C-alpha cells in the first residue's frame, strides 16, 4: 500500500535546502522534486534545482531550471542574477548582460553588481586595437 506523503511543498523544499547546505545534492534534488510534485507552479524549487546543478557544474541543466523558475516568477531578480551567472559560465556574455541588467533595474544588491562585474571582466573586449 502507498502511504500519503504528509509533507507540504514548502516542507519538502526546506528539507531539500538542508540537504543542499550539507552538500547532499542528490537528496536535495529529490526533495525539490517532491516539492514540485506538490506545487508545479511554485518557482522556488526550480530555482533551488538550478542552484544545485550550478554547484555541480551542470550549467545547461542549471539554465533550464532557472528559466522554468522565471516562467513562474518572471520578476524575481535573484533568479535573473543566477541565470546571468550561468549564462556567463556558458560563455553567453550578451545574454548574461541582458539578464543582470534586468535584475539591476529591480534591485542594486551587491551580489548583482558583483555578477555584472564578473560578466564584464570575462566578456571579450570589442574595443579596436591600436
Short mmCIF file of C-alpha atoms in Angstrom, two decimals:
data_model
loop_
_atom_site.label_atom_id
_atom_site.label_comp_id
_atom_site.label_asym_id
_atom_site.label_seq_id
_atom_site.Cartn_x
_atom_site.Cartn_y
_atom_site.Cartn_z
CA UNK A 1 0.00 0.00 0.00
CA UNK A 2 1.04 3.61 -0.50
CA UNK A 3 1.39 5.94 2.43
CA UNK A 4 0.34 9.52 1.70
CA UNK A 5 3.18 11.98 1.85
CA UNK A 6 2.50 14.11 4.94
CA UNK A 7 4.92 16.89 3.95
CA UNK A 8 3.82 20.05 2.17
CA UNK A 9 5.66 21.54 -0.80
CA UNK A 10 7.39 24.13 1.44
CA UNK A 11 8.45 21.41 3.88
CA UNK A 12 9.98 19.33 1.07
CA UNK A 13 11.70 22.46 -0.23
CA UNK A 14 13.09 23.28 3.24
CA UNK A 15 14.34 19.71 3.62
CA UNK A 16 15.98 19.97 0.20
CA UNK A 17 17.66 23.19 1.26
CA UNK A 18 19.06 21.49 4.37
CA UNK A 19 20.45 18.63 2.25
CA UNK A 20 21.88 21.12 -0.25
CA UNK A 21 23.63 23.08 2.51
CA UNK A 22 25.22 19.79 3.65
CA UNK A 23 26.43 19.06 0.12
CA UNK A 24 23.97 16.14 -0.23
CA UNK A 25 22.90 17.21 -3.72
CA UNK A 26 21.18 14.00 -4.76
CA UNK A 27 18.92 14.09 -1.70
CA UNK A 28 18.34 17.82 -2.18
CA UNK A 29 17.24 17.27 -5.79
CA UNK A 30 14.87 14.53 -4.69
CA UNK A 31 13.22 16.83 -2.13
CA UNK A 32 12.95 19.74 -4.56
CA UNK A 33 11.34 17.31 -6.99
CA UNK A 34 8.84 16.28 -4.30
CA UNK A 35 8.05 19.95 -3.66
CA UNK A 36 7.31 20.38 -7.38
CA UNK A 37 5.04 17.34 -7.38
CA UNK A 38 3.01 19.08 -4.68
CA UNK A 39 3.06 22.51 -6.37
CA UNK A 40 4.12 22.66 -10.02
CA UNK A 41 3.54 26.42 -10.22
CA UNK A 42 5.97 27.34 -7.44
CA UNK A 43 9.20 28.92 -8.70
CA UNK A 44 11.37 28.28 -5.62
CA UNK A 45 12.04 24.54 -6.09
CA UNK A 46 13.05 25.18 -9.72
CA UNK A 47 15.36 27.97 -8.54
CA UNK A 48 16.87 25.63 -5.95
CA UNK A 49 17.29 22.84 -8.52
CA UNK A 50 19.15 25.35 -10.68
CA UNK A 51 21.41 26.21 -7.75
CA UNK A 52 22.20 22.53 -7.12
CA UNK A 53 23.04 21.94 -10.77
CA UNK A 54 25.16 25.11 -10.86
CA UNK A 55 27.15 23.89 -7.84
CA UNK A 56 27.67 20.56 -9.63
CA UNK A 57 28.92 22.33 -12.76
CA UNK A 58 25.94 21.29 -14.91
CA UNK A 59 25.34 24.72 -16.45
CA UNK A 60 22.93 23.56 -19.17
CA UNK A 61 20.59 21.96 -16.63
CA UNK A 62 21.01 24.94 -14.28
CA UNK A 63 19.95 27.27 -17.11
CA UNK A 64 16.92 25.08 -17.83
CA UNK A 65 15.79 25.16 -14.20
CA UNK A 66 16.33 28.92 -13.84
CA UNK A 67 14.25 29.52 -16.97
CA UNK A 68 11.47 27.32 -15.56
CA UNK A 69 11.62 29.31 -12.32
CA UNK A 70 11.38 32.59 -14.26
CA UNK A 71 8.29 31.33 -16.10
CA UNK A 72 6.64 31.06 -12.69
CA UNK A 73 8.11 34.22 -11.15
CA UNK A 74 9.14 36.48 -14.02
CA UNK A 75 10.02 39.49 -11.86
CA UNK A 76 12.39 37.77 -9.44
CA UNK A 77 15.84 39.43 -9.58
CA UNK A 78 17.56 36.57 -7.69
CA UNK A 79 16.58 34.15 -10.43
CA UNK A 80 17.69 36.65 -13.08
CA UNK A 81 21.05 37.04 -11.32
CA UNK A 82 21.64 33.30 -11.15
CA UNK A 83 20.61 32.85 -14.77
CA UNK A 84 23.07 35.62 -15.71
CA UNK A 85 25.86 33.85 -13.80
CA UNK A 86 25.02 30.59 -15.54
CA UNK A 87 24.97 32.18 -19.00
CA UNK A 88 28.33 33.79 -18.20
CA UNK A 89 29.74 30.36 -17.32
CA UNK A 90 28.38 29.11 -20.66
CA UNK A 91 30.17 31.96 -22.45
CA UNK A 92 26.90 33.64 -23.46
CA UNK A 93 28.01 37.08 -22.31
CA UNK A 94 25.46 39.18 -24.24
CA UNK A 95 22.52 37.20 -22.81
CA UNK A 96 24.15 37.24 -19.37
CA UNK A 97 24.45 41.03 -19.56
CA UNK A 98 20.78 41.35 -20.53
CA UNK A 99 19.64 39.31 -17.53
CA UNK A 100 21.87 41.03 -14.99
CA UNK A 101 20.70 44.41 -16.32
CA UNK A 102 17.10 43.34 -15.74
CA UNK A 103 17.94 42.24 -12.20
CA UNK A 104 19.72 45.54 -11.50
CA UNK A 105 16.69 47.52 -12.70
CA UNK A 106 14.74 45.84 -9.88
CA UNK A 107 17.40 45.95 -7.17
CA UNK A 108 21.04 47.04 -6.89
CA UNK A 109 22.05 44.29 -4.49
CA UNK A 110 25.79 43.93 -4.01
CA UNK A 111 25.72 40.36 -5.36
CA UNK A 112 24.06 41.55 -8.60
CA UNK A 113 26.74 44.22 -9.02
CA UNK A 114 29.37 41.51 -8.45
CA UNK A 115 27.74 39.36 -11.14
CA UNK A 116 27.76 42.30 -13.53
CA UNK A 117 31.47 42.95 -12.85
CA UNK A 118 32.25 39.26 -13.42
CA UNK A 119 30.38 39.23 -16.75
CA UNK A 120 32.09 42.42 -17.94
CA UNK A 121 35.52 41.16 -16.88
CA UNK A 122 35.09 37.89 -18.80
CA UNK A 123 33.39 39.29 -21.87
CA UNK A 124 35.80 39.55 -24.80
CA UNK A 125 36.64 43.17 -25.48
CA UNK A 126 35.16 44.67 -28.60
CA UNK A 127 37.48 47.66 -28.41
CA UNK A 128 39.51 48.30 -31.56
CA UNK A 129 43.21 47.58 -31.36
CA UNK A 130 46.00 50.18 -31.64
#
